[in-house]
Amino acid sequence: MSEHQQLQRRLGVFDATSIGLGSMLGAGVFVVFAPAAGLAGHFLVLSVLIAGAVAYCNAVASAELAARYPASGGTYVYGRKRLGQWPGFLAGWGFVSGKTASCAAMALTFGHYVSPGYAVPVAVAAVVALTAVNLFGITRTALLTRILLCVVLATLVFVAVAAIVGPHPAGGMSLPGSHGGIEGVLPAAGLMFFAFAGYARIATLGEEVKDPAKTIPRAILAALAGAFVIYLALALLLQNHLTEGRLAATTAPLLDAVLNSQLAAGAPLVQAGAAAACLGALLALITGVGRTTLAMARERDLPAPLARVGGKHTVPFVAELAVAAVVIFLILTTDVMTVVGFSSFGVLIYYAVTNAAAYTLGVHPAHGPRWLNVAGFISCLLLAFTLPPASVLGMAAVLTAGAAGRFVVLRFRR
């Protein structure tokens, strides 16, 4: 077996779009509106618009690069090809470390929804089961993602209907404790961007899509457009349906919207939808992290055995199993809320490298001029450094440790 055996191209536009949209409509959609509303107040919709604009910059850059370099690894590969080994490593290490933590968060959220008293063992079981699905091949991953996506979309439609039929609070009613305002718009946009970032999973699957030059750009832009419309509609409906204070204070805004409506009896459906969303996001995350790990191992930025591809379904089974082991360790040792800002910072640094790499391309499409890469790069850094200081310092420490480790290994090899 060749150390660099290629994965098989089995995914079309619909499959790739489903994986991207399934990632963006993960557990984040069920929780992100509350903390964002707490920061931005009645400017929540502006935060969604800013996050969507930054996501568009990044999506266009990702699509251009993925069409040019259709290999597993996403911006890790693009950074190496266009900017050099160190920027590529920074993007890859930020993605792997941040998104591995996100896997643990998704699994724990699933456990808390399904069985609060046994959240940890249920979360571990979910990781084991979904890793097994991935080991049976990427087409199985896409099929399960489509099923879970249908469940989530049906849940969101139900929430929208509940928010429309009301009852709605009297004008001017609000709960104390909401201090959001214009100064919180950028931090709120940073949180909302975390929910938008799923299209990266399409780029990391560049080696497994058919006709990548056409499939990847179409899938990325279609998934982003769908997620943007859904998030904007939900932000408008939730602000109209719940008071500003209630929306900022709740830990489950979509569930609260249903409980405060004429359709309150359907609350268990929302809980089931949230559980499905967690599974869909976790499935896509494990897949994407595994492929980036594979790419980094091929370049010996991670241990070489992680690059092994094999089995009946030609999957990167060593990388998949290694990611699952680390996720399970995090589930057993961390808390679900400690990794969200940490992951957001890593993702924004990842996309800053994406925009810088895309800027070096000689030809740009009409919908993605070169200046858009500059805007995307600056916006990513701006949102990253408006996140809570603990998140910034924590991820900076992880990135520094990874860079130091690579430096030592390179010196040792010489």
Coordinates of C-alpha atoms in Angstrom, one line a residue, residues 9 11-13 60 62-71 78 202 205-221 365 367:
R9 CA -14.0 10.7 -5.8
L11 CA -19.4 12.9 -3.9
G12 CA -21.5 15.1 -6.2
V13 CA -22.7 18.7 -5.7
V60 CA -15.2 32.6 -2.1
S62 CA -12.0 28.6 -0.1
A63 CA -13.9 27.8 -3.3
E64 CA -11.1 29.3 -5.5
L65 CA -8.4 27.4 -3.7
A66 CA -10.2 24.1 -3.4
A67 CA -10.9 24.1 -7.2
R68 CA -7.2 24.8 -7.8
Y69 CA -5.9 22.2 -5.3
P70 CA -8.5 19.4 -5.0
A71 CA -6.8 17.4 -2.2
Y78 CA -3.5 25.9 0.2
I202 CA -16.4 20.8 1.9
L205 CA -13.1 16.8 1.2
G206 CA -11.5 18.1 -2.0
E207 CA -10.0 14.7 -2.8
E208 CA -13.3 12.9 -2.6
V209 CA -15.6 15.0 -4.8
K210 CA -16.3 14.5 -8.5
D211 CA -15.2 17.3 -10.9
P212 CA -13.8 19.4 -8.0
A213 CA -13.3 22.5 -10.1
K214 CA -17.0 22.9 -10.5
T215 CA -18.4 20.9 -7.6
I216 CA -16.5 22.6 -4.7
P217 CA -17.4 26.2 -5.6
R218 CA -21.0 25.4 -6.2
A219 CA -21.4 23.4 -3.0
I220 CA -19.6 25.9 -0.8
L221 CA -21.7 28.9 -2.1
P365 CA -13.9 35.2 -10.5
H367 CA -18.0 37.3 -7.7

